[in-house]
Coordinates of C-alpha atoms in Angstrom, one line a residue:
Chain Q
M13 CA 117.2 113.7 150.8
S14 CA 113.7 114.9 151.9
T15 CA 113.0 117.6 149.4
Y16 CA 110.0 120.1 149.0
D17 CA 107.2 120.4 146.1
L18 CA 105.2 123.7 145.7
E19 CA 102.1 123.5 146.8
V20 CA 99.4 122.7 144.8
W21 CA 96.3 121.8 146.9
T22 CA 96.3 122.4 150.6
I23 CA 94.6 119.8 152.7
T24 CA 92.7 120.9 155.3
P25 CA 92.2 119.6 158.9
D26 CA 89.6 117.4 157.8
G27 CA 91.7 116.2 155.0
E28 CA 89.6 117.4 152.1
M29 CA 92.0 118.7 149.1
I30 CA 91.5 121.9 148.2
A31 CA 93.2 124.6 145.6
S32 CA 96.3 126.0 146.5
A33 CA 95.6 130.1 147.2
G34 CA 98.9 130.3 145.3
T35 CA 100.8 131.4 147.7
G36 CA 104.0 129.3 147.1
G37 CA 103.6 127.0 149.9
R38 CA 106.0 124.2 150.1
V39 CA 104.6 120.7 150.9
T40 CA 107.2 118.2 152.3
G41 CA 106.8 114.3 153.3
I42 CA 103.6 112.1 152.7
K43 CA 101.6 115.4 151.9
K44 CA 104.2 116.0 148.6
V45 CA 103.6 112.2 148.3
A46 CA 99.7 112.9 148.2
Q47 CA 99.8 115.6 145.9
R48 CA 102.2 113.3 143.4
Y49 CA 99.5 110.7 143.9
M50 CA 96.6 113.2 142.9
I51 CA 98.2 114.5 139.9
A52 CA 99.1 110.9 138.6
L53 CA 95.4 109.7 139.3
L54 CA 94.0 113.1 137.5
Q55 CA 96.2 113.5 134.6
D56 CA 95.1 111.7 131.5
L57 CA 96.6 108.4 130.0
N58 CA 97.9 109.3 127.0
P59 CA 100.7 107.4 125.6
A60 CA 101.6 109.5 123.0
K61 CA 102.2 112.4 125.7
P62 CA 106.0 113.0 126.3
K63 CA 107.5 111.2 129.0
L64 CA 109.4 113.8 130.3
G65 CA 112.9 111.2 131.1
R66 CA 110.0 108.6 132.6
R67 CA 110.1 105.1 131.0
Q68 CA 106.3 105.2 130.8
P69 CA 103.2 106.5 130.2
Y70 CA 102.6 108.8 132.9
G71 CA 98.6 109.1 134.3
S72 CA 95.3 107.4 134.6
G73 CA 91.8 106.7 133.1
F74 CA 90.1 108.4 135.5
L75 CA 88.9 111.3 134.4
H76 CA 88.7 110.0 131.0
T77 CA 86.2 107.2 131.9
M78 CA 84.1 109.5 134.3
K79 CA 84.2 112.2 131.4
S80 CA 83.0 109.6 128.7
G81 CA 79.5 109.7 131.1
E82 CA 80.4 105.8 132.1
M83 CA 80.1 106.7 136.1
R84 CA 76.6 105.9 137.1
T85 CA 76.6 104.5 140.3
E86 CA 79.1 104.3 142.5
M87 CA 80.2 100.5 141.8
D88 CA 81.1 102.5 138.5
V89 CA 83.5 104.5 139.9
M90 CA 84.9 101.7 142.3
S91 CA 85.6 100.1 139.2
A92 CA 87.2 102.6 137.4
F93 CA 89.1 103.4 140.4
S94 CA 90.5 100.0 141.0
L95 CA 92.2 100.0 137.4
A96 CA 93.3 104.0 137.7
K97 CA 95.0 103.6 141.2
V98 CA 97.3 100.7 139.3
Q99 CA 97.9 103.0 136.8
A100 CA 99.0 105.7 138.9
R101 CA 100.7 103.2 141.2
M102 CA 103.0 102.6 138.7
A103 CA 103.9 106.4 137.2
I104 CA 104.5 107.1 140.5
Q105 CA 107.0 104.4 141.2
D106 CA 108.2 104.7 138.0
E107 CA 109.1 108.1 139.2
E108 CA 111.1 106.9 142.6
T109 CA 114.8 106.3 143.4
D110 CA 116.6 104.4 145.9
E111 CA 117.5 107.7 146.9
D112 CA 114.4 108.8 147.8
P113 CA 113.7 108.5 151.8
P114 CA 111.0 106.3 152.6
E115 CA 108.7 108.4 153.8
E116 CA 108.2 110.0 149.9
R117 CA 108.7 106.8 148.6
F118 CA 104.6 105.6 147.6
K119 CA 103.4 102.2 148.9
A120 CA 99.7 102.2 147.9
S121 CA 96.7 103.5 147.9
H122 CA 92.4 102.2 149.0
L123 CA 89.1 104.2 148.3
L124 CA 87.9 104.5 151.4
K125 CA 84.5 105.9 150.6
I126 CA 82.8 107.7 148.0
E127 CA 80.4 110.7 148.9
V128 CA 78.1 112.1 146.2
T129 CA 76.6 114.7 146.7
P130 CA 74.5 117.1 143.6
G131 CA 77.4 118.4 141.6
V132 CA 80.0 117.2 143.5
M133 CA 81.7 113.5 144.0
K134 CA 83.9 113.4 146.9
L135 CA 86.6 110.1 147.0
H136 CA 88.3 109.7 150.2
I137 CA 90.9 108.0 150.0
R138 CA 93.8 106.5 152.1
I139 CA 97.6 107.0 150.6
E140 CA 100.1 105.1 151.9
T141 CA 104.2 105.7 151.7
R142 CA 106.5 103.5 152.7
T143 CA 106.6 104.7 156.9
D144 CA 102.9 106.7 157.0
G145 CA 99.7 107.1 156.2
I146 CA 97.2 109.9 154.9
D147 CA 93.7 109.8 154.5
V148 CA 92.5 113.0 151.6
I149 CA 89.1 113.8 150.7
Y150 CA 89.2 114.7 146.9
P151 CA 86.6 116.8 145.4
I152 CA 85.0 116.8 142.3
R153 CA 82.6 117.9 140.6
T154 CA 80.4 116.5 138.1
E155 CA 78.2 119.3 136.4
Chain A
M5 CA 94.9 118.6 118.5
E6 CA 97.3 118.4 121.5
L7 CA 100.0 120.9 121.7
F8 CA 102.7 118.1 122.1
E9 CA 101.1 116.3 119.0
N10 CA 103.6 118.3 116.4
V11 CA 106.7 118.1 118.7
D12 CA 109.2 115.8 118.7
P13 CA 109.5 113.6 122.2
A14 CA 113.1 113.4 122.1
A15 CA 113.5 117.5 122.0
V16 CA 110.8 117.4 124.7
D17 CA 112.8 115.1 127.1
A18 CA 115.9 117.2 126.3
A19 CA 114.1 120.5 127.0
Y20 CA 112.8 118.9 130.3
E21 CA 116.3 117.4 131.5
L22 CA 117.7 120.9 130.7
V23 CA 115.5 122.9 132.3
A24 CA 114.5 120.0 135.5
G25 CA 118.1 120.1 135.8
L26 CA 119.1 123.7 135.4
V27 CA 116.0 124.6 138.4
Q28 CA 117.5 121.5 140.6
E29 CA 121.0 122.5 140.3
K30 CA 119.8 126.2 141.6
H31 CA 117.6 125.1 144.5
P32 CA 119.0 121.4 145.6
D33 CA 116.4 121.2 147.9
L34 CA 113.4 121.5 145.8
E35 CA 111.6 118.4 144.1
A36 CA 112.1 119.5 140.3
K37 CA 112.4 115.9 138.7
K38 CA 108.9 114.4 139.7
G39 CA 105.9 116.2 141.6
A40 CA 103.9 119.5 141.0
L41 CA 106.9 121.7 139.6
S42 CA 107.9 119.0 137.7
E43 CA 104.8 118.1 135.6
L44 CA 103.0 121.6 135.8
W45 CA 105.6 123.8 135.4
C46 CA 109.0 122.0 133.8
G47 CA 107.2 119.7 131.5
L48 CA 105.0 122.0 130.1
H49 CA 108.1 124.9 129.6
A50 CA 109.5 121.6 127.8
I51 CA 106.9 120.9 125.3
L52 CA 106.4 124.9 124.6
Q53 CA 110.0 125.0 124.3
A54 CA 110.5 122.2 121.3
D55 CA 107.6 123.7 120.0
N56 CA 109.2 126.7 119.6
V57 CA 112.5 125.0 118.2
R58 CA 110.1 123.2 115.7
R59 CA 108.9 126.0 114.5
I60 CA 112.4 127.9 114.4
E61 CA 113.4 124.9 112.5
E62 CA 110.3 125.1 110.1
L63 CA 110.9 129.0 109.8
R64 CA 114.6 128.3 109.0
R65 CA 113.8 125.7 106.3
S66 CA 111.0 127.5 104.8
L67 CA 113.7 130.5 103.9
C68 CA 116.0 128.0 102.5
L69 CA 115.0 127.0 98.9
S70 CA 117.2 124.1 99.3
D71 CA 115.7 122.6 102.5
V72 CA 112.0 123.2 100.4
L73 CA 113.0 121.4 98.0
D74 CA 113.8 118.2 99.8
D75 CA 110.9 118.3 101.6
P76 CA 108.4 121.0 100.3
D77 CA 105.3 119.7 102.6
K78 CA 107.5 120.7 105.8
A79 CA 107.4 124.1 104.8
D80 CA 105.6 126.6 105.8
K81 CA 103.2 127.7 103.5
K82 CA 103.2 131.7 104.7
A83 CA 107.2 131.9 105.1
V84 CA 107.6 130.3 101.3
D85 CA 105.0 133.1 99.9
A86 CA 107.1 135.9 101.9
L87 CA 110.4 134.0 100.5
A88 CA 108.6 134.2 97.2
S89 CA 108.0 137.8 97.2
N90 CA 111.5 138.9 97.8
Y91 CA 111.5 137.5 94.3
G92 CA 108.7 139.2 92.6
V93 CA 107.1 135.6 92.6
S94 CA 103.6 134.8 94.1
R95 CA 101.9 131.4 94.5
R96 CA 99.3 130.8 92.1
P97 CA 95.5 130.5 93.8
P98 CA 93.8 127.4 93.1
S99 CA 91.0 128.0 89.9
Y100 CA 88.1 125.8 88.6
A101 CA 87.7 124.7 85.4
Y102 CA 84.8 126.1 83.1
G103 CA 83.6 125.3 79.8
D104 CA 80.2 124.6 77.9
L105 CA 78.2 121.6 78.0
V106 CA 75.5 120.8 75.4
I107 CA 72.1 119.4 76.1
T108 CA 70.6 117.5 73.6
L109 CA 66.6 116.8 74.1
S110 CA 64.4 114.9 72.1
H111 CA 62.0 117.2 71.5
P112 CA 61.9 121.4 71.3
F113 CA 60.6 121.9 75.3
V114 CA 60.7 125.5 77.1
I115 CA 64.0 124.7 79.5
S116 CA 64.5 126.7 82.9
I117 CA 67.1 125.9 84.5
A118 CA 68.0 127.2 87.8
E119 CA 71.4 129.2 89.2
G120 CA 73.5 126.6 91.1
A121 CA 72.2 123.5 89.6
R122 CA 74.8 120.5 89.4
L123 CA 75.7 117.6 86.6
T124 CA 77.9 114.9 87.6
T125 CA 80.1 112.8 85.5
D126 CA 80.6 109.3 85.8
D127 CA 83.9 109.7 87.9
G128 CA 81.7 111.7 90.4
L129 CA 83.0 115.6 89.0
E130 CA 80.5 118.3 89.7
F131 CA 79.7 120.7 87.8
I132 CA 77.9 124.1 88.6
I133 CA 75.8 126.5 86.2
D134 CA 76.3 129.8 87.5
K135 CA 73.9 131.5 86.1
T136 CA 69.9 130.8 85.8
L137 CA 69.5 130.0 82.2
R138 CA 65.6 130.5 80.5
L139 CA 65.2 129.2 76.9
S140 CA 61.5 128.7 74.8
A141 CA 61.4 126.3 72.0
D142 CA 62.6 128.4 69.4
D143 CA 65.9 129.1 71.3
L144 CA 66.7 125.8 70.7
D145 CA 68.8 124.5 67.8
K146 CA 68.3 121.1 66.0
N147 CA 71.1 119.0 64.7
V148 CA 71.4 116.8 62.2
D149 CA 70.1 113.5 63.8
G150 CA 66.8 115.5 64.3
H151 CA 67.1 116.4 68.1
Y152 CA 67.4 119.3 69.8
Y153 CA 70.1 121.0 71.8
F154 CA 71.3 123.9 73.7
L155 CA 74.6 125.3 75.7
V156 CA 75.3 126.0 79.2
P157 CA 78.3 127.2 80.1
V158 CA 79.3 125.7 83.6
R159 CA 82.0 125.4 85.8
A160 CA 83.5 123.0 87.9
A161 CA 82.6 122.7 91.7
E162 CA 86.1 122.6 92.9
P163 CA 89.7 123.5 92.0
G164 CA 91.7 121.5 90.4
Y165 CA 93.5 119.9 87.0
V166 CA 91.2 116.9 87.3
Y167 CA 87.8 119.0 86.3
Q168 CA 89.5 119.6 82.6
L169 CA 87.5 118.2 81.0
A170 CA 87.6 116.3 77.6
E171 CA 85.1 117.5 74.7
D172 CA 82.4 114.6 75.0
T173 CA 82.4 113.7 78.3
A174 CA 79.1 112.5 79.8
L175 CA 77.8 114.5 82.6
Q176 CA 74.3 113.9 84.1
P177 CA 72.1 116.0 85.4
N178 CA 70.9 116.2 88.7
F179 CA 67.8 118.0 88.3
R180 CA 65.2 117.1 85.8
I181 CA 65.1 118.5 82.1
P182 CA 62.0 117.8 80.1
G183 CA 63.0 115.5 76.9
Y184 CA 66.5 114.7 78.1
V185 CA 68.4 112.7 75.6
S186 CA 72.0 113.4 77.1
C187 CA 74.2 115.9 77.8
V188 CA 78.2 115.9 77.0
A189 CA 81.0 118.5 77.3
A190 CA 81.2 120.9 74.1
C191 CA 84.8 121.3 74.4
Q192 CA 88.0 120.5 76.0
F193 CA 87.3 122.3 79.7
E194 CA 90.1 125.2 80.7
G195 CA 91.3 126.9 83.6
G196 CA 91.4 124.2 86.4
H197 CA 94.0 123.7 88.6
E198 CA 95.5 123.4 91.9
E199 CA 96.9 126.2 94.0
D200 CA 100.6 125.9 93.3
T201 CA 102.6 124.0 96.0
N202 CA 105.9 124.8 97.6
D203 CA 107.6 123.0 95.2
D204 CA 105.9 125.2 92.4
V205 CA 107.0 128.9 93.9
V206 CA 110.9 127.7 94.7
V207 CA 110.9 126.5 91.4
A208 CA 109.7 129.9 90.3
I209 CA 112.2 131.5 92.5
M210 CA 115.2 129.7 91.2
R211 CA 114.0 130.4 88.0
T212 CA 114.1 134.3 88.7
F213 CA 117.7 134.4 89.5
A214 CA 119.2 131.6 87.2
T215 CA 121.8 132.9 84.6
P216 CA 120.2 134.0 81.6
G217 CA 121.5 131.1 78.3
F218 CA 120.7 128.0 76.7
G219 CA 122.2 125.7 78.9
S220 CA 119.1 124.9 81.7
A221 CA 115.9 124.9 81.9
E222 CA 115.5 127.9 84.0
G223 CA 118.3 129.7 82.3
L224 CA 116.3 129.3 78.7
E225 CA 113.2 130.7 81.0
H226 CA 115.0 133.5 82.6
L227 CA 116.5 134.7 78.5
I228 CA 112.6 134.3 77.4
R229 CA 110.8 136.4 80.4
Y230 CA 112.8 139.2 80.9
S231 CA 114.3 139.3 76.9
R232 CA 112.1 142.0 76.8
D233 CA 111.7 143.3 80.4
A234 CA 112.1 147.0 79.0
D235 CA 109.3 146.7 77.1
G236 CA 107.2 145.1 79.6
H237 CA 106.5 141.9 77.3
F238 CA 106.5 138.5 79.3
T239 CA 107.4 139.6 82.7
D240 CA 104.3 138.4 84.0
L241 CA 104.0 135.3 82.6
R242 CA 102.8 133.0 85.1
Q243 CA 104.1 129.7 83.9
F244 CA 106.7 128.0 81.7
R245 CA 107.3 124.4 81.0
I246 CA 110.3 123.9 79.0
V247 CA 110.8 120.4 77.5
G248 CA 114.6 119.6 76.5
A249 CA 117.6 121.2 77.2
G250 CA 119.3 118.1 77.9
E251 CA 116.6 116.1 79.5
P252 CA 115.5 113.4 78.9
E253 CA 112.1 114.7 77.9
M254 CA 113.8 116.4 75.3
E255 CA 114.5 113.0 72.9
R256 CA 110.6 112.0 73.5
D257 CA 108.5 114.7 72.7
D258 CA 111.0 116.0 70.1
G259 CA 114.1 114.3 68.3
F260 CA 115.6 117.7 66.5
G261 CA 114.9 120.5 69.1
G262 CA 113.7 121.9 72.4
K263 CA 110.4 123.1 73.1
V264 CA 108.8 125.9 74.9
D265 CA 105.6 126.1 76.3
I266 CA 104.3 129.5 76.9
H267 CA 101.5 130.0 79.4
I268 CA 99.7 133.8 79.0
A269 CA 98.6 135.4 81.6
E270 CA 94.8 136.6 82.1
G271 CA 94.7 140.4 79.8
H272 CA 98.1 139.8 78.5
K273 CA 97.6 140.3 74.6
V274 CA 98.6 137.7 72.6
Q275 CA 99.7 140.4 70.2
D276 CA 102.7 140.3 72.3
L277 CA 103.6 137.2 71.1
Q278 CA 104.9 138.7 68.4
H279 CA 107.4 140.5 70.2
F280 CA 109.0 137.2 71.1
L281 CA 109.4 135.4 67.8
D282 CA 110.8 138.3 66.3
Q283 CA 113.4 137.7 69.0
P284 CA 117.0 137.4 66.6
Y285 CA 118.0 134.1 68.5
I286 CA 114.3 132.0 68.6
R287 CA 114.0 131.3 64.9
P288 CA 118.0 130.1 64.3
L289 CA 117.5 128.1 67.3
G290 CA 114.9 126.2 65.6
M291 CA 112.9 126.4 68.9
D292 CA 109.2 125.1 68.7
I293 CA 106.9 127.3 70.5
K294 CA 103.5 126.0 72.1
V295 CA 101.7 128.9 73.3
L296 CA 98.7 128.5 76.0
V297 CA 96.6 130.9 76.6
A298 CA 95.3 131.1 80.0
E299 CA 91.8 132.7 79.6
P300 CA 90.0 131.8 76.3
C301 CA 90.8 134.2 73.3
W302 CA 88.8 134.2 70.5
V303 CA 88.7 135.6 67.2
D304 CA 85.7 135.7 65.2
M305 CA 85.6 134.8 61.8
E306 CA 83.0 134.5 59.0
I307 CA 83.6 131.9 56.3
D308 CA 81.7 132.1 53.1
I309 CA 81.7 128.3 51.6
D310 CA 80.1 127.9 48.0
T311 CA 79.4 124.8 47.6
E312 CA 76.4 122.8 45.6
G313 CA 75.7 119.7 48.0
Y314 CA 74.6 118.5 51.5
Q315 CA 75.1 119.9 54.8
S316 CA 77.7 117.5 55.3
E317 CA 79.6 118.3 52.2
A318 CA 79.4 121.7 54.0
V319 CA 80.5 120.7 56.9
E320 CA 83.5 118.7 55.7
A321 CA 84.5 121.6 53.5
A322 CA 84.4 123.6 56.8
T323 CA 86.2 121.1 58.5
K324 CA 89.3 121.0 56.3
Y325 CA 89.2 124.6 55.9
V326 CA 90.1 124.7 59.7
N327 CA 92.3 122.0 59.7
S328 CA 94.7 123.4 56.6
L329 CA 95.1 126.6 58.9
P330 CA 98.7 126.4 59.3
V331 CA 98.7 127.5 63.0
G332 CA 97.1 124.9 64.4
A333 CA 94.3 126.0 65.5
M334 CA 90.9 124.5 67.3
L335 CA 87.6 125.2 65.9
R336 CA 84.9 124.7 68.4
R337 CA 83.2 121.9 66.2
S338 CA 79.5 123.1 68.0
K339 CA 79.6 126.2 67.2
L340 CA 80.4 125.7 63.7
V341 CA 77.3 123.1 63.4
K342 CA 75.2 126.0 65.0
A343 CA 75.8 127.9 62.7
I344 CA 75.4 125.8 59.4
N345 CA 71.9 124.6 60.9
Q346 CA 71.2 128.3 60.8
V347 CA 71.1 128.5 57.3
L348 CA 70.5 125.0 56.6
P349 CA 67.3 125.4 53.3
E350 CA 64.8 122.8 54.6
D351 CA 65.5 120.5 51.9
G352 CA 69.3 119.4 53.5
T353 CA 70.6 121.0 50.5
V354 CA 73.1 124.3 49.9
S355 CA 73.9 126.1 47.7
H356 CA 75.8 128.9 50.1
V357 CA 77.1 128.8 53.6
R358 CA 77.8 131.5 55.9
M359 CA 79.4 130.5 59.4
E360 CA 80.2 132.5 62.0
A361 CA 82.9 131.2 64.1
K362 CA 84.8 131.4 66.6
L363 CA 88.4 130.5 66.5
Q364 CA 89.4 129.7 69.6
M365 CA 93.1 130.2 70.1
T366 CA 94.7 127.5 73.1
D367 CA 96.7 125.4 70.8
W368 CA 99.0 127.2 68.7
K369 CA 102.6 126.2 67.5
S370 CA 105.3 127.7 66.0
G371 CA 104.2 131.1 63.7
A372 CA 100.8 130.9 65.5
A373 CA 101.4 135.1 66.1
E374 CA 100.2 135.7 62.4
I375 CA 96.7 134.2 62.8
I376 CA 95.5 137.1 64.6
D377 CA 96.9 139.7 61.5
P378 CA 93.4 139.9 59.3
P379 CA 95.1 140.5 55.6
K380 CA 97.2 137.6 55.9
I381 CA 94.3 135.3 57.1
A382 CA 92.2 136.5 53.9
A383 CA 95.3 135.7 52.0
M384 CA 95.3 132.1 53.2
T385 CA 91.6 131.2 52.2
A386 CA 91.0 128.6 49.4
S387 CA 89.6 128.9 46.4
K388 CA 85.7 128.5 47.5
I389 CA 86.1 129.4 50.6
D390 CA 86.3 132.9 51.9
C391 CA 87.3 133.9 55.3
R392 CA 87.2 137.0 56.9
V393 CA 88.0 138.1 60.1
R394 CA 85.7 140.5 62.1

């Protein structure tokens, strides 16, 4: 059964994910999956953290690597993302059940481009479900 | 520290299942078990809920005497203190051991030691000089072996029993002293102890409502502590240690009777002990009473020794006299030697010695209260020793 989730990020027409205005919006379909993916990607992977009914720890090591100062070049970012996307995928797919509709089941993610501007690093990520795909841009403040 | 580090993961999972299930049931088309709502609201709620449950359980355990005794470390200190206040019991704060050091010099130098100077034992225990010390060469005393020495009061750098140094324990100053030879504890250090644990506080609580009687350690303490309640005696005694009352220690320490240690709080008059010793049920029971004074308690004495001989004989006579005191009291040896040296003639012989000594009452046994009665002291003097209590 298709369900909706509360909107945390709004995806602008050009694909950029910006914080929701807090108006209680709803997201469905692939946007819901994109939101779940970003939560998993940006959440610190801490084995000690309660699993909230999941079988394995939830999150990825992406932000931890970034905060530790190990990302100095685009290659560093790509390297960190390569590991983090696997962790995020495992976290998301661990939550899914066979009853979830195909458009809400995560399939893969790809880092398309890294755009670095002073103070901000933008990750261009393609997120795919079993039936669809969406390109999003996630800005991360770096200072 | 993360919030979730203290909570039980199983409790978090249970709280999560409950809240997510309730939301899902109320709004079937809302995704409550994964995604933003699940992670950012249901998950946080579950962690906070589990933490609340943990705190409530901790508080409940802290207010239950048997639970605190089962696992004192899990009880909240403030809650145990609040519980103890209902019984007039308070947690004893930590305190620093203190005592005198005797520092020996090769020659009579001028000594100046700044406040805060530190000394260390071989075990790494640190002691601090609290007050700046300035001594001229004339202020130093000469020892029997020709060295010069002076006394300096110190306190432990940290609270704790371990800082109660034994007499003659060696220390090393962390500062320079001209002509330094040695530094040792002049006496048994006192007054150092850790803060009462939850266990200590609960045992103190239980003793306050134990049935007065001789059947148990708690009952015996209650009997003693509140025996003179109307007169205000003993109600503020800090700590009892009762050995006996059917416990294995009774056989170990004393083959034929129980023993009671009484620790007297600061400001409590030693004379009050007489009231306790006069209790009609104490003597017939053959109870051996040991009194430990929390703070140093001194009786100033003057001891005259008429003898024809050397200083060592005078010391021996004085020591014998002190040892013969029926109370088992302890005299600070360093002060005794100092007093003798002050009147020692140049040729090393003495015909008459007057000692100004302080008798430290820290280790009394049965009948100890009598020593504070000057007439009785005078009556105990030996033939060639005249002792007066000032």
